[in-house]
Amino acid sequence: MPDLVLRDVVVTAPGDDDVVILRPTTLTLTEHRVALVGANGSGKSTLARLLNGLVEPSAGTVTVDGLDTVRDGAAVRRRVGFVFTDPGAQLVMPTAAEDVALSLRRTVRDAAERRLRAVEVLDGYGLGHLADVSVQSLSGGQKQMLALAGVLAAGPDVVVADEPTTLLDRRNTRSIGDALLSMRQQLVLVTHDLDLAARCDRVLVVADGQVVHDGDPAEAVARYCAEVDAS
Ligand SMILES: Nc1ncnc2c1ncn2[C@@H]1O[C@H](COP(=O)(O)OP(=O)(O)OP(=O)(O)O)[C@@H](O)[C@H]1O
Ligand SMILES: [Mg+2]
């Protein structure tokens, strides 16, 4: 698995160094599936966004297999795909096939070939019959599956997903959760779904801008729940 390394990372609010969003953090993530859990506003998205350079550290460094997320930003973003909570944030093309084809443009030069490959990719996610349907007409679950298919079609080594199931019903939560957890790519998953978190290989509990528990999924989830219940 790729090495995701945070060294002495601090994040402060843009324009105000006195507001610390992420306190000094040093971490190495090499597990196949890592979950980030914690309260609203604790810093999970900030931590997740650091991994592909969407957020830059105010101090310290973040590297992906030795590539610096600031200095080597473009190379990092080719390796690290990002799935947002709202798939509408990343589906930019009119149809599903065009959206996946956009992700394939670096690897498949010929437009006709790219279209065929895009439909194959969609078939693999049970979306083949929707290839030429307007993205706007897809259901929330279909849109999120399409967003994930598009991210994976670009060939990343790591997928960071920030609450990818929050807007979904139970069935689609399971479909997207299963798809994420069965990928060969390394996964960093921000989630409030503690069952999904417990299925990962490592769980980080974030509170007040720092990682407060880290390790065995069942134990970390149990400690998070106990702390919430006691507060
Ligand atoms: N650009 C910014 N400017 C100022 N404050 C910010 C900025 N980005 C994040 N914050 C603050 O940092 C804290 C952590 O935010 P973050 O989005 O990382 O939390 P989160 O754990 O993902 O929360 P949620 O579960 O609600 O998504 C919050 O208090 C937030 O208001
Ligand atoms: Mg968040």
PDB file of C-alpha atoms and ligand atoms in Angstrom:
ATOM      1  CA  MET A   1       0.000   0.000   0.000  1.00  0.00           C
ATOM      2  CA  PRO A   2       1.131   3.598  -0.569  1.00  0.00           C
ATOM      3  CA  ASP A   3       2.686   5.500   2.328  1.00  0.00           C
ATOM      4  CA  LEU A   4       0.659   8.505   3.461  1.00  0.00           C
ATOM      5  CA  VAL A   5       2.828  10.501   5.850  1.00  0.00           C
ATOM      6  CA  LEU A   6       2.030  13.618   7.885  1.00  0.00           C
ATOM      7  CA  ARG A   7       5.090  15.096   9.610  1.00  0.00           C
ATOM      8  CA  ASP A   8       4.534  17.728  12.300  1.00  0.00           C
ATOM      9  CA  VAL A   9       1.533  19.050  10.395  1.00  0.00           C
ATOM     10  CA  VAL A  10      -0.398  22.038  11.692  1.00  0.00           C
ATOM     11  CA  VAL A  11      -3.337  23.666   9.880  1.00  0.00           C
ATOM     12  CA  THR A  12      -4.490  27.139  10.837  1.00  0.00           C
ATOM     13  CA  ALA A  13      -7.491  29.026   9.466  1.00  0.00           C
ATOM     14  CA  PRO A  14      -6.710  30.820   6.214  1.00  0.00           C
ATOM     15  CA  GLY A  15      -5.842  34.423   7.053  1.00  0.00           C
ATOM     16  CA  ASP A  16      -5.769  33.820  10.809  1.00  0.00           C
ATOM     17  CA  ASP A  17      -2.803  31.877  12.180  1.00  0.00           C
ATOM     18  CA  ASP A  18      -4.227  32.104  15.685  1.00  0.00           C
ATOM     19  CA  VAL A  19      -7.117  29.769  14.852  1.00  0.00           C
ATOM     20  CA  VAL A  20      -5.710  26.247  14.868  1.00  0.00           C
ATOM     21  CA  ILE A  21      -7.836  23.752  12.920  1.00  0.00           C
ATOM     22  CA  LEU A  22      -5.422  20.814  13.167  1.00  0.00           C
ATOM     23  CA  ARG A  23      -2.982  20.635  16.062  1.00  0.00           C
ATOM     24  CA  PRO A  24       0.547  19.209  15.555  1.00  0.00           C
ATOM     25  CA  THR A  25       0.013  15.814  13.952  1.00  0.00           C
ATOM     26  CA  THR A  26       2.462  13.136  12.893  1.00  0.00           C
ATOM     27  CA  LEU A  27       1.008  10.024  11.281  1.00  0.00           C
ATOM     28  CA  THR A  28       1.934   7.284   8.829  1.00  0.00           C
ATOM     29  CA  LEU A  29      -0.965   5.520   7.133  1.00  0.00           C
ATOM     30  CA  THR A  30      -0.038   2.315   5.314  1.00  0.00           C
ATOM     31  CA  GLU A  31      -3.083   0.145   6.036  1.00  0.00           C
ATOM     32  CA  HIS A  32      -5.389  -0.831   3.189  1.00  0.00           C
ATOM     33  CA  ARG A  33      -8.459   0.801   4.780  1.00  0.00           C
ATOM     34  CA  VAL A  34      -8.278   3.623   7.305  1.00  0.00           C
ATOM     35  CA  ALA A  35     -11.369   5.296   8.785  1.00  0.00           C
ATOM     36  CA  LEU A  36     -11.568   8.749  10.360  1.00  0.00           C
ATOM     37  CA  VAL A  37     -14.420   9.245  12.815  1.00  0.00           C
ATOM     38  CA  GLY A  38     -15.314  12.014  15.246  1.00  0.00           C
ATOM     39  CA  ALA A  39     -17.712  14.827  16.027  1.00  0.00           C
ATOM     40  CA  ASN A  40     -18.840  17.546  13.622  1.00  0.00           C
ATOM     41  CA  GLY A  41     -16.171  20.206  13.364  1.00  0.00           C
ATOM     42  CA  SER A  42     -13.443  18.006  14.897  1.00  0.00           C
ATOM     43  CA  GLY A  43     -11.129  18.227  11.885  1.00  0.00           C
ATOM     44  CA  LYS A  44     -11.802  15.049   9.885  1.00  0.00           C
ATOM     45  CA  SER A  45     -12.337  16.741   6.520  1.00  0.00           C
ATOM     46  CA  THR A  46      -9.264  18.900   7.095  1.00  0.00           C
ATOM     47  CA  LEU A  47      -7.187  15.775   7.721  1.00  0.00           C
ATOM     48  CA  ALA A  48      -8.685  14.025   4.681  1.00  0.00           C
ATOM     49  CA  ARG A  49      -8.178  17.028   2.393  1.00  0.00           C
ATOM     50  CA  LEU A  50      -4.520  17.319   3.400  1.00  0.00           C
ATOM     51  CA  LEU A  51      -3.899  13.950   1.743  1.00  0.00           C
ATOM     52  CA  ASN A  52      -4.426  15.211  -1.803  1.00  0.00           C
ATOM     53  CA  GLY A  53      -3.450  18.833  -1.330  1.00  0.00           C
ATOM     54  CA  LEU A  54      -6.994  20.242  -1.225  1.00  0.00           C
ATOM     55  CA  VAL A  55      -5.832  21.690   2.122  1.00  0.00           C
ATOM     56  CA  GLU A  56      -2.193  22.721   2.470  1.00  0.00           C
ATOM     57  CA  PRO A  57      -0.385  22.387   5.795  1.00  0.00           C
ATOM     58  CA  SER A  58       0.425  25.692   7.521  1.00  0.00           C
ATOM     59  CA  ALA A  59       3.461  23.928   9.006  1.00  0.00           C
ATOM     60  CA  GLY A  60       5.003  20.504   8.452  1.00  0.00           C
ATOM     61  CA  THR A  61       4.731  18.285   5.396  1.00  0.00           C
ATOM     62  CA  VAL A  62       2.337  15.764   3.893  1.00  0.00           C
ATOM     63  CA  THR A  63       3.748  13.189   1.486  1.00  0.00           C
ATOM     64  CA  VAL A  64       2.274  10.380  -0.593  1.00  0.00           C
ATOM     65  CA  ASP A  65       4.927   7.805  -1.426  1.00  0.00           C
ATOM     66  CA  GLY A  66       7.485  10.570  -0.921  1.00  0.00           C
ATOM     67  CA  LEU A  67       5.681  13.096  -3.146  1.00  0.00           C
ATOM     68  CA  ASP A  68       4.958  16.366  -1.357  1.00  0.00           C
ATOM     69  CA  THR A  69       1.310  17.470  -1.613  1.00  0.00           C
ATOM     70  CA  VAL A  70       2.337  21.114  -2.082  1.00  0.00           C
ATOM     71  CA  ARG A  71       5.478  20.834  -4.225  1.00  0.00           C
ATOM     72  CA  ASP A  72       4.279  17.847  -6.275  1.00  0.00           C
ATOM     73  CA  GLY A  73       0.558  18.652  -6.125  1.00  0.00           C
ATOM     74  CA  ALA A  74      -0.391  17.492  -9.624  1.00  0.00           C
ATOM     75  CA  ALA A  75       1.429  14.161  -9.238  1.00  0.00           C
ATOM     76  CA  VAL A  76      -0.179  13.626  -5.824  1.00  0.00           C
ATOM     77  CA  ARG A  77      -3.654  14.286  -7.204  1.00  0.00           C
ATOM     78  CA  ARG A  78      -3.083  11.687  -9.938  1.00  0.00           C
ATOM     79  CA  ARG A  79      -2.355   9.151  -7.199  1.00  0.00           C
ATOM     80  CA  VAL A  80      -4.970  10.220  -4.701  1.00  0.00           C
ATOM     81  CA  GLY A  81      -8.588  10.389  -5.870  1.00  0.00           C
ATOM     82  CA  PHE A  82     -11.165  12.223  -3.777  1.00  0.00           C
ATOM     83  CA  VAL A  83     -14.833  11.318  -3.367  1.00  0.00           C
ATOM     84  CA  PHE A  84     -17.025  14.081  -1.922  1.00  0.00           C
ATOM     85  CA  THR A  85     -20.180  13.745   0.168  1.00  0.00           C
ATOM     86  CA  ASP A  86     -22.237  15.348  -2.582  1.00  0.00           C
ATOM     87  CA  PRO A  87     -21.544  13.606  -5.911  1.00  0.00           C
ATOM     88  CA  GLY A  88     -22.902  16.710  -7.649  1.00  0.00           C
ATOM     89  CA  ALA A  89     -19.644  18.378  -6.621  1.00  0.00           C
ATOM     90  CA  GLN A  90     -17.666  16.164  -8.978  1.00  0.00           C
ATOM     91  CA  LEU A  91     -19.998  15.082 -11.789  1.00  0.00           C
ATOM     92  CA  VAL A  92     -19.311  17.753 -14.371  1.00  0.00           C
ATOM     93  CA  MET A  93     -20.344  16.162 -17.669  1.00  0.00           C
ATOM     94  CA  PRO A  94     -23.912  15.860 -19.063  1.00  0.00           C
ATOM     95  CA  THR A  95     -24.027  12.041 -19.178  1.00  0.00           C
ATOM     96  CA  ALA A  96     -22.573   9.165 -17.182  1.00  0.00           C
ATOM     97  CA  ALA A  97     -20.505   7.868 -20.128  1.00  0.00           C
ATOM     98  CA  GLU A  98     -19.038  11.305 -20.785  1.00  0.00           C
ATOM     99  CA  ASP A  99     -18.191  11.720 -17.136  1.00  0.00           C
ATOM    100  CA  VAL A 100     -16.237   8.455 -16.945  1.00  0.00           C
ATOM    101  CA  ALA A 101     -14.645   9.180 -20.351  1.00  0.00           C
ATOM    102  CA  LEU A 102     -13.325  12.428 -18.889  1.00  0.00           C
ATOM    103  CA  SER A 103     -11.482  10.427 -16.238  1.00  0.00           C
ATOM    104  CA  LEU A 104     -10.008   8.190 -18.941  1.00  0.00           C
ATOM    105  CA  ARG A 105      -8.667  11.005 -21.113  1.00  0.00           C
ATOM    106  CA  ARG A 106      -5.109  10.668 -19.806  1.00  0.00           C
ATOM    107  CA  THR A 107      -4.880   6.943 -20.460  1.00  0.00           C
ATOM    108  CA  VAL A 108      -7.100   6.388 -23.535  1.00  0.00           C
ATOM    109  CA  ARG A 109      -6.306   8.840 -26.322  1.00  0.00           C
ATOM    110  CA  ASP A 110      -8.785   7.730 -28.972  1.00  0.00           C
ATOM    111  CA  ALA A 111     -12.279   9.175 -28.377  1.00  0.00           C
ATOM    112  CA  ALA A 112     -14.216   6.151 -29.751  1.00  0.00           C
ATOM    113  CA  GLU A 113     -12.092   3.738 -27.715  1.00  0.00           C
ATOM    114  CA  ARG A 114     -12.566   5.963 -24.672  1.00  0.00           C
ATOM    115  CA  ARG A 115     -16.324   5.798 -25.039  1.00  0.00           C
ATOM    116  CA  LEU A 116     -16.223   1.973 -25.238  1.00  0.00           C
ATOM    117  CA  ARG A 117     -14.034   1.774 -22.157  1.00  0.00           C
ATOM    118  CA  ALA A 118     -16.283   4.199 -20.281  1.00  0.00           C
ATOM    119  CA  VAL A 119     -19.339   2.022 -20.949  1.00  0.00           C
ATOM    120  CA  GLU A 120     -17.349  -1.037 -19.795  1.00  0.00           C
ATOM    121  CA  VAL A 121     -16.479   0.765 -16.568  1.00  0.00           C
ATOM    122  CA  LEU A 122     -20.129   1.700 -16.059  1.00  0.00           C
ATOM    123  CA  ASP A 123     -21.156  -1.920 -16.681  1.00  0.00           C
ATOM    124  CA  GLY A 124     -18.783  -2.969 -13.918  1.00  0.00           C
ATOM    125  CA  TYR A 125     -20.699  -0.777 -11.477  1.00  0.00           C
ATOM    126  CA  GLY A 126     -24.161  -1.807 -12.651  1.00  0.00           C
ATOM    127  CA  LEU A 127     -24.642   1.524 -14.413  1.00  0.00           C
ATOM    128  CA  GLY A 128     -24.166   0.441 -18.039  1.00  0.00           C
ATOM    129  CA  HIS A 129     -27.847   0.931 -18.916  1.00  0.00           C
ATOM    130  CA  LEU A 130     -27.578   4.546 -17.753  1.00  0.00           C
ATOM    131  CA  ALA A 131     -24.574   5.436 -19.927  1.00  0.00           C
ATOM    132  CA  ASP A 132     -26.392   8.035 -22.019  1.00  0.00           C
ATOM    133  CA  VAL A 133     -28.886   9.243 -19.477  1.00  0.00           C
ATOM    134  CA  SER A 134     -28.551  12.775 -18.117  1.00  0.00           C
ATOM    135  CA  VAL A 135     -26.515  12.750 -14.908  1.00  0.00           C
ATOM    136  CA  GLN A 136     -29.105  15.065 -13.388  1.00  0.00           C
ATOM    137  CA  SER A 137     -31.782  12.394 -13.714  1.00  0.00           C
ATOM    138  CA  LEU A 138     -29.838   9.765 -11.720  1.00  0.00           C
ATOM    139  CA  SER A 139     -30.783   8.935  -8.136  1.00  0.00           C
ATOM    140  CA  GLY A 140     -28.496   9.940  -5.269  1.00  0.00           C
ATOM    141  CA  GLY A 141     -27.143   6.410  -4.960  1.00  0.00           C
ATOM    142  CA  GLN A 142     -26.530   6.129  -8.704  1.00  0.00           C
ATOM    143  CA  LYS A 143     -24.760   9.500  -8.712  1.00  0.00           C
ATOM    144  CA  GLN A 144     -22.473   8.485  -5.857  1.00  0.00           C
ATOM    145  CA  MET A 145     -21.645   5.165  -7.566  1.00  0.00           C
ATOM    146  CA  LEU A 146     -20.913   7.084 -10.785  1.00  0.00           C
ATOM    147  CA  ALA A 147     -18.689   9.529  -8.904  1.00  0.00           C
ATOM    148  CA  LEU A 148     -16.732   6.619  -7.421  1.00  0.00           C
ATOM    149  CA  ALA A 149     -16.500   4.909 -10.849  1.00  0.00           C
ATOM    150  CA  GLY A 150     -15.148   8.149 -12.322  1.00  0.00           C
ATOM    151  CA  VAL A 151     -12.537   8.543  -9.590  1.00  0.00           C
ATOM    152  CA  LEU A 152     -11.395   4.924  -9.991  1.00  0.00           C
ATOM    153  CA  ALA A 153     -11.305   5.164 -13.800  1.00  0.00           C
ATOM    154  CA  ALA A 154      -8.567   7.782 -13.468  1.00  0.00           C
ATOM    155  CA  GLY A 155      -6.370   5.040 -11.945  1.00  0.00           C
ATOM    156  CA  PRO A 156      -5.516   6.326  -8.463  1.00  0.00           C
ATOM    157  CA  ASP A 157      -3.561   4.293  -5.886  1.00  0.00           C
ATOM    158  CA  VAL A 158      -5.454   5.868  -3.006  1.00  0.00           C
ATOM    159  CA  VAL A 159      -9.087   6.936  -2.632  1.00  0.00           C
ATOM    160  CA  VAL A 160      -9.996   9.476   0.034  1.00  0.00           C
ATOM    161  CA  ALA A 161     -13.747   9.591   0.610  1.00  0.00           C
ATOM    162  CA  ASP A 162     -15.293  12.276   2.816  1.00  0.00           C
ATOM    163  CA  GLU A 163     -18.625  11.002   4.122  1.00  0.00           C
ATOM    164  CA  PRO A 164     -19.526   9.272   0.838  1.00  0.00           C
ATOM    165  CA  THR A 165     -22.657   7.649   2.280  1.00  0.00           C
ATOM    166  CA  THR A 166     -24.078  10.510   4.353  1.00  0.00           C
ATOM    167  CA  LEU A 167     -26.700  11.457   1.739  1.00  0.00           C
ATOM    168  CA  LEU A 168     -27.653   7.861   0.918  1.00  0.00           C
ATOM    169  CA  ASP A 169     -30.369   5.491   2.094  1.00  0.00           C
ATOM    170  CA  ARG A 170     -29.572   2.201   3.817  1.00  0.00           C
ATOM    171  CA  ARG A 171     -29.354   0.116   0.647  1.00  0.00           C
ATOM    172  CA  ASN A 172     -27.091   2.556  -1.173  1.00  0.00           C
ATOM    173  CA  THR A 173     -24.996   3.057   1.947  1.00  0.00           C
ATOM    174  CA  ARG A 174     -24.326  -0.653   1.837  1.00  0.00           C
ATOM    175  CA  SER A 175     -23.599  -0.663  -1.920  1.00  0.00           C
ATOM    176  CA  ILE A 176     -21.168   2.254  -1.753  1.00  0.00           C
ATOM    177  CA  GLY A 177     -19.653   0.977   1.490  1.00  0.00           C
ATOM    178  CA  ASP A 178     -19.105  -2.473  -0.011  1.00  0.00           C
ATOM    179  CA  ALA A 179     -17.649  -0.966  -3.200  1.00  0.00           C
ATOM    180  CA  LEU A 180     -15.209   1.173  -1.206  1.00  0.00           C
ATOM    181  CA  LEU A 181     -14.149  -1.573   1.172  1.00  0.00           C
ATOM    182  CA  SER A 182     -13.587  -4.095  -1.612  1.00  0.00           C
ATOM    183  CA  MET A 183     -11.378  -1.863  -3.769  1.00  0.00           C
ATOM    184  CA  ARG A 184      -7.746  -2.855  -4.276  1.00  0.00           C
ATOM    185  CA  GLN A 185      -6.797   0.809  -3.777  1.00  0.00           C
ATOM    186  CA  GLN A 186      -5.897   2.160  -0.368  1.00  0.00           C
ATOM    187  CA  LEU A 187      -8.924   3.840   1.234  1.00  0.00           C
ATOM    188  CA  VAL A 188      -9.106   6.719   3.686  1.00  0.00           C
ATOM    189  CA  LEU A 189     -12.740   6.986   4.702  1.00  0.00           C
ATOM    190  CA  VAL A 190     -14.282   9.812   6.730  1.00  0.00           C
ATOM    191  CA  THR A 191     -17.569   8.567   8.084  1.00  0.00           C
ATOM    192  CA  HIS A 192     -20.191   8.895  10.785  1.00  0.00           C
ATOM    193  CA  ASP A 193     -21.244   5.315   9.974  1.00  0.00           C
ATOM    194  CA  LEU A 194     -19.512   3.468  12.780  1.00  0.00           C
ATOM    195  CA  ASP A 195     -20.365   0.023  11.360  1.00  0.00           C
ATOM    196  CA  LEU A 196     -18.543   0.965   8.182  1.00  0.00           C
ATOM    197  CA  ALA A 197     -15.619   2.356  10.202  1.00  0.00           C
ATOM    198  CA  ALA A 198     -15.393  -0.849  12.213  1.00  0.00           C
ATOM    199  CA  ARG A 199     -14.947  -2.827   8.967  1.00  0.00           C
ATOM    200  CA  CYS A 200     -11.733  -0.918   8.200  1.00  0.00           C
ATOM    201  CA  ASP A 201      -8.231  -2.017   9.238  1.00  0.00           C
ATOM    202  CA  ARG A 202      -7.455   1.046  11.349  1.00  0.00           C
ATOM    203  CA  VAL A 203      -9.630   3.746  12.881  1.00  0.00           C
ATOM    204  CA  LEU A 204      -8.517   7.233  13.901  1.00  0.00           C
ATOM    205  CA  VAL A 205     -10.779   9.151  16.260  1.00  0.00           C
ATOM    206  CA  VAL A 206     -10.498  12.913  15.766  1.00  0.00           C
ATOM    207  CA  ALA A 207     -11.538  15.444  18.435  1.00  0.00           C
ATOM    208  CA  ASP A 208     -10.765  19.151  18.778  1.00  0.00           C
ATOM    209  CA  GLY A 209      -8.301  19.204  15.898  1.00  0.00           C
ATOM    210  CA  GLN A 210      -6.273  16.167  16.863  1.00  0.00           C
ATOM    211  CA  VAL A 211      -6.207  12.381  16.688  1.00  0.00           C
ATOM    212  CA  VAL A 212      -7.167  11.164  20.154  1.00  0.00           C
ATOM    213  CA  HIS A 213      -7.438   7.405  19.536  1.00  0.00           C
ATOM    214  CA  ASP A 214      -5.782   5.365  16.859  1.00  0.00           C
ATOM    215  CA  GLY A 215      -5.671   1.665  16.225  1.00  0.00           C
ATOM    216  CA  ASP A 216      -7.851  -1.382  16.400  1.00  0.00           C
ATOM    217  CA  PRO A 217     -11.219  -0.512  14.782  1.00  0.00           C
ATOM    218  CA  ALA A 218     -13.554  -2.086  17.333  1.00  0.00           C
ATOM    219  CA  GLU A 219     -11.644  -0.595  20.245  1.00  0.00           C
ATOM    220  CA  ALA A 220     -11.350   2.899  18.719  1.00  0.00           C
ATOM    221  CA  VAL A 221     -15.067   2.956  17.817  1.00  0.00           C
ATOM    222  CA  ALA A 222     -16.001   1.762  21.317  1.00  0.00           C
ATOM    223  CA  ARG A 223     -13.887   4.483  22.936  1.00  0.00           C
ATOM    224  CA  TYR A 224     -15.444   7.140  20.692  1.00  0.00           C
ATOM    225  CA  CYS A 225     -18.957   5.943  21.606  1.00  0.00           C
ATOM    226  CA  ALA A 226     -18.124   5.785  25.318  1.00  0.00           C
ATOM    227  CA  GLU A 227     -16.809   9.356  25.236  1.00  0.00           C
ATOM    228  CA  VAL A 228     -19.865  10.670  23.422  1.00  0.00           C
ATOM    229  CA  ASP A 229     -22.188   8.833  25.836  1.00  0.00           C
ATOM    230  CA  ALA A 230     -20.320  10.192  28.861  1.00  0.00           C
ATOM    231  CA  SER A 231     -20.390  13.827  27.694  1.00  0.00           C
TER     232      SER A 231
HETATM  233  N1  LIG B   1     -11.171  27.437   5.697  1.00  0.00           N
HETATM  234  C1  LIG B   1     -11.488  27.492   6.999  1.00  0.00           C
HETATM  235  N2  LIG B   1     -11.488  28.678   7.669  1.00  0.00           N
HETATM  236  C2  LIG B   1     -11.806  28.724   8.974  1.00  0.00           C
HETATM  237  N3  LIG B   1     -12.154  27.641   9.700  1.00  0.00           N
HETATM  238  C3  LIG B   1     -12.175  26.466   9.086  1.00  0.00           C
HETATM  239  C4  LIG B   1     -11.849  26.316   7.713  1.00  0.00           C
HETATM  240  N4  LIG B   1     -11.955  25.011   7.377  1.00  0.00           N
HETATM  241  C5  LIG B   1     -12.341  24.369   8.520  1.00  0.00           C
HETATM  242  N5  LIG B   1     -12.479  25.243   9.528  1.00  0.00           N
HETATM  243  C6  LIG B   1     -12.879  24.900  10.905  1.00  0.00           C
HETATM  244  O1  LIG B   1     -12.082  23.836  11.346  1.00  0.00           O
HETATM  245  C7  LIG B   1     -12.835  22.927  12.133  1.00  0.00           C
HETATM  246  C8  LIG B   1     -12.734  21.545  11.557  1.00  0.00           C
HETATM  247  O2  LIG B   1     -13.421  21.511  10.315  1.00  0.00           O
HETATM  248  P1  LIG B   1     -13.603  20.169   9.465  1.00  0.00           P
HETATM  249  O3  LIG B   1     -14.399  20.538   8.271  1.00  0.00           O
HETATM  250  O4  LIG B   1     -12.268  19.549   9.244  1.00  0.00           O
HETATM  251  O5  LIG B   1     -14.449  19.273  10.483  1.00  0.00           O
HETATM  252  P2  LIG B   1     -15.134  17.864  10.276  1.00  0.00           P
HETATM  253  O6  LIG B   1     -14.621  16.975  11.371  1.00  0.00           O
HETATM  254  O7  LIG B   1     -14.970  17.398   8.877  1.00  0.00           O
HETATM  255  O8  LIG B   1     -16.683  18.159  10.586  1.00  0.00           O
HETATM  256  P3  LIG B   1     -18.038  17.534   9.940  1.00  0.00           P
HETATM  257  O9  LIG B   1     -18.261  16.206  10.601  1.00  0.00           O
HETATM  258  O10 LIG B   1     -19.091  18.509  10.338  1.00  0.00           O
HETATM  259  O11 LIG B   1     -17.849  17.453   8.467  1.00  0.00           O
HETATM  260  C9  LIG B   1     -14.251  23.487  12.183  1.00  0.00           C
HETATM  261  O12 LIG B   1     -14.406  24.208  13.370  1.00  0.00           O
HETATM  262  C10 LIG B   1     -14.304  24.400  10.982  1.00  0.00           C
HETATM  263  O13 LIG B   1     -15.207  25.449  11.189  1.00  0.00           O
HETATM  264 MG    MG B   2     -16.288  17.089   7.312  1.00  0.00          MG
END
